mmCIF file of C-alpha atoms in Angstrom:
data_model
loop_
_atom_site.group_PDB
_atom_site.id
_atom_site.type_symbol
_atom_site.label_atom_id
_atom_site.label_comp_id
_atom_site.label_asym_id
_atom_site.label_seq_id
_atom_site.Cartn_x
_atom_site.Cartn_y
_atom_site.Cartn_z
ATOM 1 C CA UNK A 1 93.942 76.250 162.660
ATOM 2 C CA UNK A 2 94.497 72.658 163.131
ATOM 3 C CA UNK A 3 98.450 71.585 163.124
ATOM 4 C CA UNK A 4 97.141 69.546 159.325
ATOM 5 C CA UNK A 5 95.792 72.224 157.921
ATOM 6 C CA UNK A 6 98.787 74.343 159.169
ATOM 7 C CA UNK A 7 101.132 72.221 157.711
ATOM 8 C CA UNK A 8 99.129 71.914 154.585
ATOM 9 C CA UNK A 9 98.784 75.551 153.859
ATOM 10 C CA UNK A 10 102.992 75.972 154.548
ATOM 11 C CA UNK A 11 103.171 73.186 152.460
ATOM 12 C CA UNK A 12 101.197 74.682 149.550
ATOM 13 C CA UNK A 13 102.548 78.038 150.316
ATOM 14 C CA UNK A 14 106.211 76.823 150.331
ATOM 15 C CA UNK A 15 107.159 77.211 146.367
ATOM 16 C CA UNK A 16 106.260 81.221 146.698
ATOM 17 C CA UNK A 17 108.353 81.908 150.082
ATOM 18 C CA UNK A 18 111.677 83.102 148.579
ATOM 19 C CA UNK A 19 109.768 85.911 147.239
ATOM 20 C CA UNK A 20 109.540 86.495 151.187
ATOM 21 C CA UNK A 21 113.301 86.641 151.783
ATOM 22 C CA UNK A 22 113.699 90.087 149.972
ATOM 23 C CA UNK A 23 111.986 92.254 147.460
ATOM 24 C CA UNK A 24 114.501 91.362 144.991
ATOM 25 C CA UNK A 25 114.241 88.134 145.337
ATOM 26 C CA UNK A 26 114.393 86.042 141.707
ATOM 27 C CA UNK A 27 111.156 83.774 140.604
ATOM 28 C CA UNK A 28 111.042 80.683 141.994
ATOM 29 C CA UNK A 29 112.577 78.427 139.134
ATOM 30 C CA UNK A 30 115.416 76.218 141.424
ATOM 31 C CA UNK A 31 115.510 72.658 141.637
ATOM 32 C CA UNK A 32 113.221 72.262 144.459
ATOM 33 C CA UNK A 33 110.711 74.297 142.452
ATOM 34 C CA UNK A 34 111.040 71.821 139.486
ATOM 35 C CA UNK A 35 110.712 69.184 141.958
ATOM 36 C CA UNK A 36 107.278 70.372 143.441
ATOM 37 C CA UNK A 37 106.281 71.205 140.368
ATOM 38 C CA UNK A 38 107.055 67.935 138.515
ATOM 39 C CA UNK A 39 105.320 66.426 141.581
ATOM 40 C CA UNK A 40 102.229 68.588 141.377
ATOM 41 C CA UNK A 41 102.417 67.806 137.978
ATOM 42 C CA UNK A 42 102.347 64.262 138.844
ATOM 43 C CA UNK A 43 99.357 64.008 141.289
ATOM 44 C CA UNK A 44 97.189 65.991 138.958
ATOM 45 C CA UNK A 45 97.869 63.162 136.217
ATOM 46 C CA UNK A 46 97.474 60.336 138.790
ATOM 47 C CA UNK A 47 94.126 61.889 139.410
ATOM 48 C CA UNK A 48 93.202 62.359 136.259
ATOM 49 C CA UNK A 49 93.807 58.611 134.710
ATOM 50 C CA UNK A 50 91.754 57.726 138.032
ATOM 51 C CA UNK A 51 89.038 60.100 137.256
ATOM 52 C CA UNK A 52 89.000 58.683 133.303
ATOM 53 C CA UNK A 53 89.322 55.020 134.280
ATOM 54 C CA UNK A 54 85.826 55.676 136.362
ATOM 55 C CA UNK A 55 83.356 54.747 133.923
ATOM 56 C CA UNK A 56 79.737 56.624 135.178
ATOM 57 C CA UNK A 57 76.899 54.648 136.093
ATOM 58 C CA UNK A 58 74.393 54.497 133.835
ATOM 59 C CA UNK A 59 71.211 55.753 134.663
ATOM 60 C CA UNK A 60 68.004 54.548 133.585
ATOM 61 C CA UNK A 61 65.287 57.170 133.959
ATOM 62 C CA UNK A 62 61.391 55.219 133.880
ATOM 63 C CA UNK A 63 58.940 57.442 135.082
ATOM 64 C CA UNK A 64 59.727 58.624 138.695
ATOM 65 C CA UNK A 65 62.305 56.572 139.082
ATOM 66 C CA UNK A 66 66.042 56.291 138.430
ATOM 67 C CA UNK A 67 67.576 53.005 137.674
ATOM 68 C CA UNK A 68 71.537 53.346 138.418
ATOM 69 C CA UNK A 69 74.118 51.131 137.325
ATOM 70 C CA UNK A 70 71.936 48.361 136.563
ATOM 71 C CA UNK A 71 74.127 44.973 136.093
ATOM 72 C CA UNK A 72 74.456 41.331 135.630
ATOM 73 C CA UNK A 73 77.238 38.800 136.317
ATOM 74 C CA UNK A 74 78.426 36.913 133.340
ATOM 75 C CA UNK A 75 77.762 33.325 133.025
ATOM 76 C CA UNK A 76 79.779 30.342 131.043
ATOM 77 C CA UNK A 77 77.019 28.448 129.959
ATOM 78 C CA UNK A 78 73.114 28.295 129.481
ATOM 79 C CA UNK A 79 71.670 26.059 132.421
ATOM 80 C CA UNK A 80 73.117 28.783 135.049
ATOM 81 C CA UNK A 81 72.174 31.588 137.186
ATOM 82 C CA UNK A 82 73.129 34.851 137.958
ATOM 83 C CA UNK A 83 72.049 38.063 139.917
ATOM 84 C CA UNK A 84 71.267 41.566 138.751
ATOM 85 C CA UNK A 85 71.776 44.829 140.601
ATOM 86 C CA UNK A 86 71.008 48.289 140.935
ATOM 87 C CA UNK A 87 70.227 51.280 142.536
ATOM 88 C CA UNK A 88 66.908 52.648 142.567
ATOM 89 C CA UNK A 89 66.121 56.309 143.683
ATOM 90 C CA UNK A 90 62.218 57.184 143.698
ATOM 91 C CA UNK A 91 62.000 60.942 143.105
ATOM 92 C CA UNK A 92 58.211 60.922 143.136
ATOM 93 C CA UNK A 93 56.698 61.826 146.064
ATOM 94 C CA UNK A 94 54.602 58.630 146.228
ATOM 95 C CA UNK A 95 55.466 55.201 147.253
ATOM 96 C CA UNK A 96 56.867 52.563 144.805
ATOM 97 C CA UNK A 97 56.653 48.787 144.637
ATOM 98 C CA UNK A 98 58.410 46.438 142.338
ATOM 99 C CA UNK A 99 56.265 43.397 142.140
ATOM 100 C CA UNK A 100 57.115 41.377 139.851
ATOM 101 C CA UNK A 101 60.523 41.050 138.058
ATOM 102 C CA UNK A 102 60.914 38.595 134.437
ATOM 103 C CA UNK A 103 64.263 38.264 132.212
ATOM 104 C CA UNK A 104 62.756 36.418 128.975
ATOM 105 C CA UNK A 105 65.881 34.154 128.803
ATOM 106 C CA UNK A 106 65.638 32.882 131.920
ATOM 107 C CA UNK A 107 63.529 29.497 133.297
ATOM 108 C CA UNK A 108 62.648 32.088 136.262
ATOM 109 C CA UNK A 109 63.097 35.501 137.817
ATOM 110 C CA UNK A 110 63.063 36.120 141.384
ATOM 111 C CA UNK A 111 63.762 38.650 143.981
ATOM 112 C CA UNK A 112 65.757 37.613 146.644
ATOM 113 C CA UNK A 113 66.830 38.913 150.087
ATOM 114 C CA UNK A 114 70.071 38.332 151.398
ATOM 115 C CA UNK A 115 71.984 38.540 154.261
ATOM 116 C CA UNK A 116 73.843 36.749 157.231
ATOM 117 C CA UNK A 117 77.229 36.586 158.292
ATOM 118 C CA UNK A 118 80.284 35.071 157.569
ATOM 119 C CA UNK A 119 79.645 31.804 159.127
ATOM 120 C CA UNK A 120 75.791 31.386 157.314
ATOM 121 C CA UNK A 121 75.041 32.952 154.452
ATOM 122 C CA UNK A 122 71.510 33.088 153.570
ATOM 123 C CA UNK A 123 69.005 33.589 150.886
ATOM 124 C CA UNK A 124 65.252 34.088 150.638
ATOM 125 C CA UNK A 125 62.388 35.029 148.028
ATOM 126 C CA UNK A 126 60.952 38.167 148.627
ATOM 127 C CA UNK A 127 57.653 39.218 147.415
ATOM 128 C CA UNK A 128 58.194 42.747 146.638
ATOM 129 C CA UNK A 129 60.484 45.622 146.885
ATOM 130 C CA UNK A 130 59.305 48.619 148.202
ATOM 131 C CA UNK A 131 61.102 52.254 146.936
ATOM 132 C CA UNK A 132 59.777 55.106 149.681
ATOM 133 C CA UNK A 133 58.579 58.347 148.576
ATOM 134 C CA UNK A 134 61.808 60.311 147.944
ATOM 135 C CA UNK A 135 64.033 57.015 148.755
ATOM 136 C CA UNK A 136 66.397 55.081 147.661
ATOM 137 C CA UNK A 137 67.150 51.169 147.641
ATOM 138 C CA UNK A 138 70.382 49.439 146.450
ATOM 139 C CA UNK A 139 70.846 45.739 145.327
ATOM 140 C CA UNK A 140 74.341 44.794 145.239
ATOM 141 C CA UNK A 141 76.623 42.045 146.450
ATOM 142 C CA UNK A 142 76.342 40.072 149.349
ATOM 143 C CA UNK A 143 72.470 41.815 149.688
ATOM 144 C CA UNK A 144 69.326 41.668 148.024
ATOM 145 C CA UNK A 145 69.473 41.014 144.438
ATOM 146 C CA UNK A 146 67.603 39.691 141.644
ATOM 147 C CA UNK A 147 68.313 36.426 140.853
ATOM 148 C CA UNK A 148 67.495 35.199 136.694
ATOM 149 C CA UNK A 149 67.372 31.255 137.371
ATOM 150 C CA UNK A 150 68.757 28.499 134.729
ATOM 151 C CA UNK A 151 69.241 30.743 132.114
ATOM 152 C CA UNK A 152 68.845 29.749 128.446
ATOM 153 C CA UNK A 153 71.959 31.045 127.216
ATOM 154 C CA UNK A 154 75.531 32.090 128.865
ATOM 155 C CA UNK A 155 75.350 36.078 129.413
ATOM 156 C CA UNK A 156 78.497 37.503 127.699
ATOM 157 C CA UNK A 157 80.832 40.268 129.439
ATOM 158 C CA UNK A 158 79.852 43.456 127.919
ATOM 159 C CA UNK A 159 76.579 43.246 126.422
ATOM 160 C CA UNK A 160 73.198 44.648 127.759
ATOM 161 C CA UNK A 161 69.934 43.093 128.387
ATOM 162 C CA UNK A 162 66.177 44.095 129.370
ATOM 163 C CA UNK A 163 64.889 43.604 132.458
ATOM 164 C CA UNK A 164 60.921 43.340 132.830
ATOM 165 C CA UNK A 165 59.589 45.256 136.062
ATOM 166 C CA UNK A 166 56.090 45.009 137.165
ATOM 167 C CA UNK A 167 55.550 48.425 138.766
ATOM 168 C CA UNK A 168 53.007 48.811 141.384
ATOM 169 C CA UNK A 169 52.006 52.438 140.154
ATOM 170 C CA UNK A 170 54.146 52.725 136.873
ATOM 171 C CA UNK A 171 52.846 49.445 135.608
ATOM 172 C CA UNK A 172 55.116 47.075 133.234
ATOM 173 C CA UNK A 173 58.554 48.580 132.239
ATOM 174 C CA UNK A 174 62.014 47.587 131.087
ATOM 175 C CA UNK A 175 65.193 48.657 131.691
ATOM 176 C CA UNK A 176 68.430 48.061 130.065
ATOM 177 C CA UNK A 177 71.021 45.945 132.110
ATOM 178 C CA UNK A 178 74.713 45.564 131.166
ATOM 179 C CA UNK A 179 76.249 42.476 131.651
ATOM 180 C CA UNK A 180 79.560 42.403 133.346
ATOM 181 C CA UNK A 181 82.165 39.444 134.667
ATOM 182 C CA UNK A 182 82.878 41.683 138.102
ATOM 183 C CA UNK A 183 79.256 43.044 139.107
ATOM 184 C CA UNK B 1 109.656 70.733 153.562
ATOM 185 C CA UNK B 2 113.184 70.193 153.041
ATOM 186 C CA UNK B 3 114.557 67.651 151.034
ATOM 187 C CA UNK B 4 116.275 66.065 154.239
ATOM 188 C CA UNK B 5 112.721 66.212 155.630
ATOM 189 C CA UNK B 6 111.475 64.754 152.461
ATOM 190 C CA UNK B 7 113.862 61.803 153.258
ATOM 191 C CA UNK B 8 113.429 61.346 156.542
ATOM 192 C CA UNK B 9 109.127 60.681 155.512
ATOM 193 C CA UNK B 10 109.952 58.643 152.745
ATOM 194 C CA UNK B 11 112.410 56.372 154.749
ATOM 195 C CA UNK B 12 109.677 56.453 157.486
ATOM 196 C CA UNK B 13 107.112 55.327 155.213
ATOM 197 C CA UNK B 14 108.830 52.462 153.698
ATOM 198 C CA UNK B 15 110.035 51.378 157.473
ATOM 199 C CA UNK B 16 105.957 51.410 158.410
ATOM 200 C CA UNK B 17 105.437 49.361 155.295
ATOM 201 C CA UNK B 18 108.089 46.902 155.932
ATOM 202 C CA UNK B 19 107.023 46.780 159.257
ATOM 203 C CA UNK B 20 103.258 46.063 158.447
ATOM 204 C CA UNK B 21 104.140 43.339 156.037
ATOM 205 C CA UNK B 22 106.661 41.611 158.071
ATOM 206 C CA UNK B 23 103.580 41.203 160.525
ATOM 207 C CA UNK B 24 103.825 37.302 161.022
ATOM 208 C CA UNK B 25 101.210 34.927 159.885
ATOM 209 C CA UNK B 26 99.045 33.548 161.340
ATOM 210 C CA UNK B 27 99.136 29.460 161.853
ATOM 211 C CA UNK B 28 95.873 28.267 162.911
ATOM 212 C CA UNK B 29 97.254 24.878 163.077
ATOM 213 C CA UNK B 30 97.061 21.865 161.023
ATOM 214 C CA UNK B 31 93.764 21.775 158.265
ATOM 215 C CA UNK B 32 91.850 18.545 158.399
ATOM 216 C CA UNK B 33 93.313 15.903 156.024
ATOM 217 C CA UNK B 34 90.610 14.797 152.975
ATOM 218 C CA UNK B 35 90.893 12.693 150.735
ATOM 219 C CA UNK B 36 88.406 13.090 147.080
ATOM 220 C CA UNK B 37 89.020 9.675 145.019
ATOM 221 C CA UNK B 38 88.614 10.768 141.034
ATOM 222 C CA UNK B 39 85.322 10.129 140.356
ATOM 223 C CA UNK B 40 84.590 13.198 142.188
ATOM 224 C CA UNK B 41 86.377 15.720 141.039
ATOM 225 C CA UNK B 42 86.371 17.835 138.109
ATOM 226 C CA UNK B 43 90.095 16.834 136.936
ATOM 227 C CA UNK B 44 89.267 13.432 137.023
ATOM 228 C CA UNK B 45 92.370 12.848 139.381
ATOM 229 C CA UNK B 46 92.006 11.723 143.320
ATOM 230 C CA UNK B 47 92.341 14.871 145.192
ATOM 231 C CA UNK B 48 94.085 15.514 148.848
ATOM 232 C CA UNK B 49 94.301 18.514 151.459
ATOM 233 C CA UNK B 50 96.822 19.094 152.017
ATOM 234 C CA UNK B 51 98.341 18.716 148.748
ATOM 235 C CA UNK B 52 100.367 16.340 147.059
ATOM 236 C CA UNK B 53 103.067 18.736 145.072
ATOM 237 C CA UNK B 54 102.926 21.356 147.978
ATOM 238 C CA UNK B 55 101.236 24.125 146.869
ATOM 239 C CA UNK B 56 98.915 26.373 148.454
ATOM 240 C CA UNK B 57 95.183 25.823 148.279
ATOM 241 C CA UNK B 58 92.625 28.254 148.541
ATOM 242 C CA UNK B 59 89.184 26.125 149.921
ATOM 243 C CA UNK B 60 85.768 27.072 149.135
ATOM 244 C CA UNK B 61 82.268 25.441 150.267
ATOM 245 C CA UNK B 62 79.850 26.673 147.402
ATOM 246 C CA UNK B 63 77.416 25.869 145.263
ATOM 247 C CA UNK B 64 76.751 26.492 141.057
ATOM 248 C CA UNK B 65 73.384 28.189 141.770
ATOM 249 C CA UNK B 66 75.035 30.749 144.272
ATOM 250 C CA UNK B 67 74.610 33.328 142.441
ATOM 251 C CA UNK B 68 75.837 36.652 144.807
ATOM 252 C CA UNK B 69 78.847 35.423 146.989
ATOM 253 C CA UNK B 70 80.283 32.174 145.111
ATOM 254 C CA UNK B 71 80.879 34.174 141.869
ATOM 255 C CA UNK B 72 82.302 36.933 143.961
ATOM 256 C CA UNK B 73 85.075 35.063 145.575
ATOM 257 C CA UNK B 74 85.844 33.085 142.517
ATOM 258 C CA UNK B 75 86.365 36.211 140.955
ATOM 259 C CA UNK B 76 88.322 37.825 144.018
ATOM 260 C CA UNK B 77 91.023 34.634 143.562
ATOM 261 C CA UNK B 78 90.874 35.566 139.779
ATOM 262 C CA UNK B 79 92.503 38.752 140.404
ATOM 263 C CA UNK B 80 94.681 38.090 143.577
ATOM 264 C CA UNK B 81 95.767 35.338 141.245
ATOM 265 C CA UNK B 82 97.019 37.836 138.288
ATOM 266 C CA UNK B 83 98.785 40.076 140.309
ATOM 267 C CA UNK B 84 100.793 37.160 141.314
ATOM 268 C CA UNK B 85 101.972 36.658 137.656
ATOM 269 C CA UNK B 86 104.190 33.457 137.402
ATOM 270 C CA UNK B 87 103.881 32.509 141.190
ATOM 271 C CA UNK B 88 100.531 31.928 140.572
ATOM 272 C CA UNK B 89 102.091 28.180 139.786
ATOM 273 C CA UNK B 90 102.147 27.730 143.951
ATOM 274 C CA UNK B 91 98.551 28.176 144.302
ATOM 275 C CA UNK B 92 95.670 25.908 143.704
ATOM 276 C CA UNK B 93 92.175 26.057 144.068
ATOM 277 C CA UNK B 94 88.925 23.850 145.385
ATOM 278 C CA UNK B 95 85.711 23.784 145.380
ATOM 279 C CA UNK B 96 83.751 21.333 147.437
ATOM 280 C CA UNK B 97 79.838 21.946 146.407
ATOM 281 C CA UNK B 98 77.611 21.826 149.111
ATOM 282 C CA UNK B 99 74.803 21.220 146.304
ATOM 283 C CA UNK B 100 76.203 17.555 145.291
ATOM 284 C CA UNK B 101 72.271 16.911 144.443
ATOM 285 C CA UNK B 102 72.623 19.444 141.789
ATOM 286 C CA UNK B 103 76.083 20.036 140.923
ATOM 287 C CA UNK B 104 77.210 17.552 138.392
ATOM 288 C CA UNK B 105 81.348 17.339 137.531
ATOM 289 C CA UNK B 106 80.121 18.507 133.819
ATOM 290 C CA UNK B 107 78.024 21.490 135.539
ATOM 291 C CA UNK B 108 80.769 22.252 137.925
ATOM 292 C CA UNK B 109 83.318 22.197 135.640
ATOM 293 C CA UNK B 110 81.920 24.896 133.066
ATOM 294 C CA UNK B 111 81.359 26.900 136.101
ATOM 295 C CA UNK B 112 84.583 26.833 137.104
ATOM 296 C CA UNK B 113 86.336 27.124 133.256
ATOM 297 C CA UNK B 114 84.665 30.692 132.989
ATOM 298 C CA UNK B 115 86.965 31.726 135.790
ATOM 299 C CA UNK B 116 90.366 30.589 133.953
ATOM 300 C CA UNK B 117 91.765 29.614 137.416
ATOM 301 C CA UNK B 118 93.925 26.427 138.557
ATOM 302 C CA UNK B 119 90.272 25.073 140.368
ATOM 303 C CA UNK B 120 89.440 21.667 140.653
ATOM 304 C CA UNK B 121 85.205 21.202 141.648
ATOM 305 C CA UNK B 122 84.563 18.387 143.847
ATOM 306 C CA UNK B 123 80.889 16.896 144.368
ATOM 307 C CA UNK B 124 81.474 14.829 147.378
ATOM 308 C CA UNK B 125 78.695 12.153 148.824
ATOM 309 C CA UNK B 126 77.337 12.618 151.859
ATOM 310 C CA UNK B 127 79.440 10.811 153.761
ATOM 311 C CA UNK B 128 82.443 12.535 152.735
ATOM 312 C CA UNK B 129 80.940 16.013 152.791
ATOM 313 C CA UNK B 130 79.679 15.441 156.053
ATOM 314 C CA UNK B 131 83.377 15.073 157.085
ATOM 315 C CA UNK B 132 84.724 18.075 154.906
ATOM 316 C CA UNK B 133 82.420 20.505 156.693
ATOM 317 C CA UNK B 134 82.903 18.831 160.281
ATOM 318 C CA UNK B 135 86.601 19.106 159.772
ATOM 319 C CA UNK B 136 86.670 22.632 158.608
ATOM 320 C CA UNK B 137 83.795 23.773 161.290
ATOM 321 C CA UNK B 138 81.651 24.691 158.081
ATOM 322 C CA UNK B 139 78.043 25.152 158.568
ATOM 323 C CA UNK B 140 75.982 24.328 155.616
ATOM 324 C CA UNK B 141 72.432 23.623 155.604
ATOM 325 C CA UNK B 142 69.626 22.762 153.224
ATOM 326 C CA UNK B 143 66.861 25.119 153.054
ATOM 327 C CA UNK B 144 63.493 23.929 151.309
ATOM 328 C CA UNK B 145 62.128 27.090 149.668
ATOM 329 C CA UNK B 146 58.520 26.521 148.521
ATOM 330 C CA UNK B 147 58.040 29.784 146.524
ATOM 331 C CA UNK B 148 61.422 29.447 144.647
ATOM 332 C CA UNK B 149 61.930 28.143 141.002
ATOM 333 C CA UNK B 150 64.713 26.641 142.991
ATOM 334 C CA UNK B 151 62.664 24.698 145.531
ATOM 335 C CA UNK B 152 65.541 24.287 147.828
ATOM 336 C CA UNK B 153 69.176 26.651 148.709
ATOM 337 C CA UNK B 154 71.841 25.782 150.941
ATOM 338 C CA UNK B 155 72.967 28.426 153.611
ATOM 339 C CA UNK B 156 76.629 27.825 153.864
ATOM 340 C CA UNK B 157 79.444 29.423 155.060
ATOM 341 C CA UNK B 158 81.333 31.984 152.452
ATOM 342 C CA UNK B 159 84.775 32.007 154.336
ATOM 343 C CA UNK B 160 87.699 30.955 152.176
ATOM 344 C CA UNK B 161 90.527 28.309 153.850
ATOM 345 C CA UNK B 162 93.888 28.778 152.988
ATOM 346 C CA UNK B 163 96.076 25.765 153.588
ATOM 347 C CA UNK B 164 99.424 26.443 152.925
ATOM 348 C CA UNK B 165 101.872 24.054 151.187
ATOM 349 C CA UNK B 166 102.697 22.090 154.807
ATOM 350 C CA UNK B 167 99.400 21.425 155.216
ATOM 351 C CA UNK B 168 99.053 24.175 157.617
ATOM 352 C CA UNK B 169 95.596 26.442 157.810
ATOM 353 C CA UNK B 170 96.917 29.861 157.926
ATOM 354 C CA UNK B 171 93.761 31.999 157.360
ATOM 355 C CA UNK B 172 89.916 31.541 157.115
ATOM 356 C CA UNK B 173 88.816 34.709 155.206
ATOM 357 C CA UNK B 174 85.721 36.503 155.431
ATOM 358 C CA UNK B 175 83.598 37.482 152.421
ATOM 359 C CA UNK B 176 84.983 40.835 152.868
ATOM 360 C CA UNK B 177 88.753 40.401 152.069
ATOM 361 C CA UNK B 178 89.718 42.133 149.298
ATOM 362 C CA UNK B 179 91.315 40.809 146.288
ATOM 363 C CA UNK B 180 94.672 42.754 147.466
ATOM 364 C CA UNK B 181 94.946 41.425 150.866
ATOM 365 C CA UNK B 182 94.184 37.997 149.431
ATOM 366 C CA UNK B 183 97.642 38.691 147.003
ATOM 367 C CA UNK B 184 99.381 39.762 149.597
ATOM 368 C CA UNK B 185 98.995 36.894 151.493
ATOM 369 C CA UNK B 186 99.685 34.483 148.978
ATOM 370 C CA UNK B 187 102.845 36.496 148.157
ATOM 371 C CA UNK B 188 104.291 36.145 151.284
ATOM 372 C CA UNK B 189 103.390 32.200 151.777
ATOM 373 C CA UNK B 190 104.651 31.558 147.465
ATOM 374 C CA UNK B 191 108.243 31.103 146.851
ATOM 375 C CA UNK B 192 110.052 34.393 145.430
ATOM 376 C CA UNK B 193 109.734 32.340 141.789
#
C-alpha cells in the first residue's frame, strides 16, 4: 500500500478507532468526532454546490452525430463578429464532412482554422471539417472555430440560435446554439 | 490526525502560501514610452504609457474582427477586474488595434462598452503603430485571405503587457493566463485601497 493511500485509509478509519481501545468502549460522539463530522459534512456540501453550479452540455443529437455544447460569444452591436463552438462526436461508423456552414443573420459564415503561438496568432479558412468514423472533433478557443462575419444584429447573452450545416452524408441540418458572453 | 497535527498542516499550508505569493515580481524593465494624441482614441483624450495618474495598464494589440482570442482576454480582464472590487480604480486598460483600416473609434468603442471595463481603444496610423509594435517587440502582420468574406486578417501577437504605475513592464502574459493569476498579480502591484 502506498504511504497516501495508507494515510488515507487511517485517516478515514480514524473516527471508529476508540471502539479499538476496549470492548466497552462508548460511540464515538467527542469533540473530535463532531469536528470530522462537521468537516465531512462540509466537503460533501462544497461538492455538491460545485456539482449543481455545473450546468451539462447540451447535446444536440442529428443523425449520427452528437453536437455538444454548441455556443456563441455575445456581441454589442450588429456590424460584428463572433465564433461558434462545439464538440462533435460521429457515432456512425462512416466518415463525416461538414461542408458548408450558414448563420442567416450573418453577412457570412466561415470555418476557420486556428492556431500559432503566443507570439503569432493565426487564422485561416478551411474548406471542410472532417468527423472520422467513430471520432470526435472539438472547436473551442484559441482553435478552430466557426466564425459568423458582420452580423446583422448584436447576439444577446443567453439566447439560442440555429446553425445551418451542410452535411456531406446527412445533407442540410440545423442545430441549436446558445449564445453566451464567456464561450 | 491529532488536532496538534491538524495545526501543524494548517500553519504549514498558509506558510507555503505566503511563501508562493511573496515570490517577487518580475521587472522586465522600463515599457516603451507612447504617446496617442485624442483624435485617436476612444475617450477622446491624448493617451500616454506609462500613465499620467499612475495606474496600472493592462496592453493589448487586437483587432474588432478577432473573434477567438481578443474577446477572450477582454473577458479574462473582465473578471480579474471584479475580483479586485474597489481596487479595480488602479487599473486601466488599452487597446491599440492592429486593424486601424477597419477599426473606427465608433466601432472600437461599442466593442469595448460590451465589456464594462476602464478600456480606452486606440486606432493609431501607421507611423505610430509601427512604433507601438517595434517598442513592445509585437509581431503583427497583414494577411490577404482571398477565400474570406474578410479578404484580409492580421496575425498578431495575443500576449497582454502589464505596465505598472512607474512605468515599469512587469509581465507579458500568454494567452493562457488565467483570469486568477491575472488578479493576483494586479493585487499585489494595486495599493491595499
Amino acid at each position: 500500500m502506498s504511504p497516501a493511500r495508507a494515510a488515507l485509509r487511517k485517516a478515514i478509519a480514524w473516527p471508529a478507532r476508540p471502539a479499538l481501545t476496549g470492548p466497552m468502549s462508548p460511540a464515538p460522539t467527542g469533540p473530535r468526532f463532531v469536528q470530522c463530522l462537521s468537516l465531512a459534512l462540509f466537503g460533501a456540501l462544497m461538492v455538491l454546490s460545485a456539482c449543481s453550479k455545473e450546468q451539462a452540455p447540451s447535446v444536440a443529437p442529428v443523425g449520427e452525430l452528437e453536437f455538444i455544447d454548441a455556443r456563441a460569444g455575445a456581441t454589442p452591436a450588429p456590424g460584428l463578429s463572433s465564433a461558434l463552438y462545439f464538440r462533435v462526436r460521429n457515432l456512425g461508423a462512416a466518415n463525416e464532412r461538414i461542408e458548408s456552414v450558414r448563420f442567416a443573420e450573418a453577412a457570412a459564415t466561415e470555418m476557420h482554422s486556428s492556431g500559432g503561438h503566443e507570439h503569432m496568432q493565426m487564422m485561416r479558412p478551411t474548406d471542410a471539417i472532417e468527423i472520422p468514423a467513430h471520432g470526435e472533433v472539438e472547436l473551442k478557443p484559441g482553435g478552430d472555430h466557426i466564425m459568423l462575419i458582420d452580423l446583422q444584429r448584436a447576439l444577446k447573452d443567453g439566447e439560442t440560435v440555429q446553425l445551418e450545416l451542410k452535411l456531406e452524408r446527412g445533407g442540410a441540418v440545423m442545430i441549436p446554439v446558445r449564445v453566451t458572453s464567456s464561450p | 490526525m491529532s488536532s496538534r497535527r491538524l495545526a501543524y498542516a494548517l500553519l504549514l499550508s498558509a506558510a507555503l502560501g505566503a511563501a508562493a505569493s511573496c515570490r517577487p515580481l518580475e521587472d522586465l524593465g522600463p515599457a516603451p514610452e507612447l504617446r496617442f494624441p485624442a483624435e485617436m482614441a476612444t475617450s477622446s483624450e491624448a493617451i500616454s504609457i506609462p500613465d499620467e495618474e499612475g495606474r496600472i495598464t493592462l496592453l493589448y494589440f487586437g483587432f474588432t474582427n478577432c473573434p477567438d482570442y481578443c474577446p477572450q482576454t477582454l473577458n479574462k480582464i473582465q473578471r480579474a477586474l471584479a475580483s479586485l472590487g474597489i481596487r479595480r480604480r488602479h487599473v486601466r486598460v488599452l487597446l491599440i488595434s492592429v486593424d486601424p483600416e477597419r477599426d473606427t473609434l465608433p466601432r472600437l468603442r461599442v466593442y469595448l462598452d460590451h465589456y464594462q471595463l476602464p478600456a480606452v481603444g486606440l486606432r493609431p496610423d501607421e507611423a505610430t503603430l509601427v512604433e507601438a509594435t517595434r517598442g513592445f517587440a509585437v509581431d503583427v502582420r497583414r494577411t490577404p485571405l482571398p477565400d474570406s468574406a474578410l479578404g484580409y486578417t492580421v496575425d498578431h501577437s495575443t500576449r497582454l503587457f502589464v505596465i505598472d504605475g512607474q512605468g515599469r513592464l512587469r509581465a507579458r502574459l500568454p494567452a493562457e493566463t488565467r483570469a486568477a493569476d491575472l488578479a493576483d498579480l494586479l493585487a499585489r502591484l494595486t495599493p491595499w485601497l
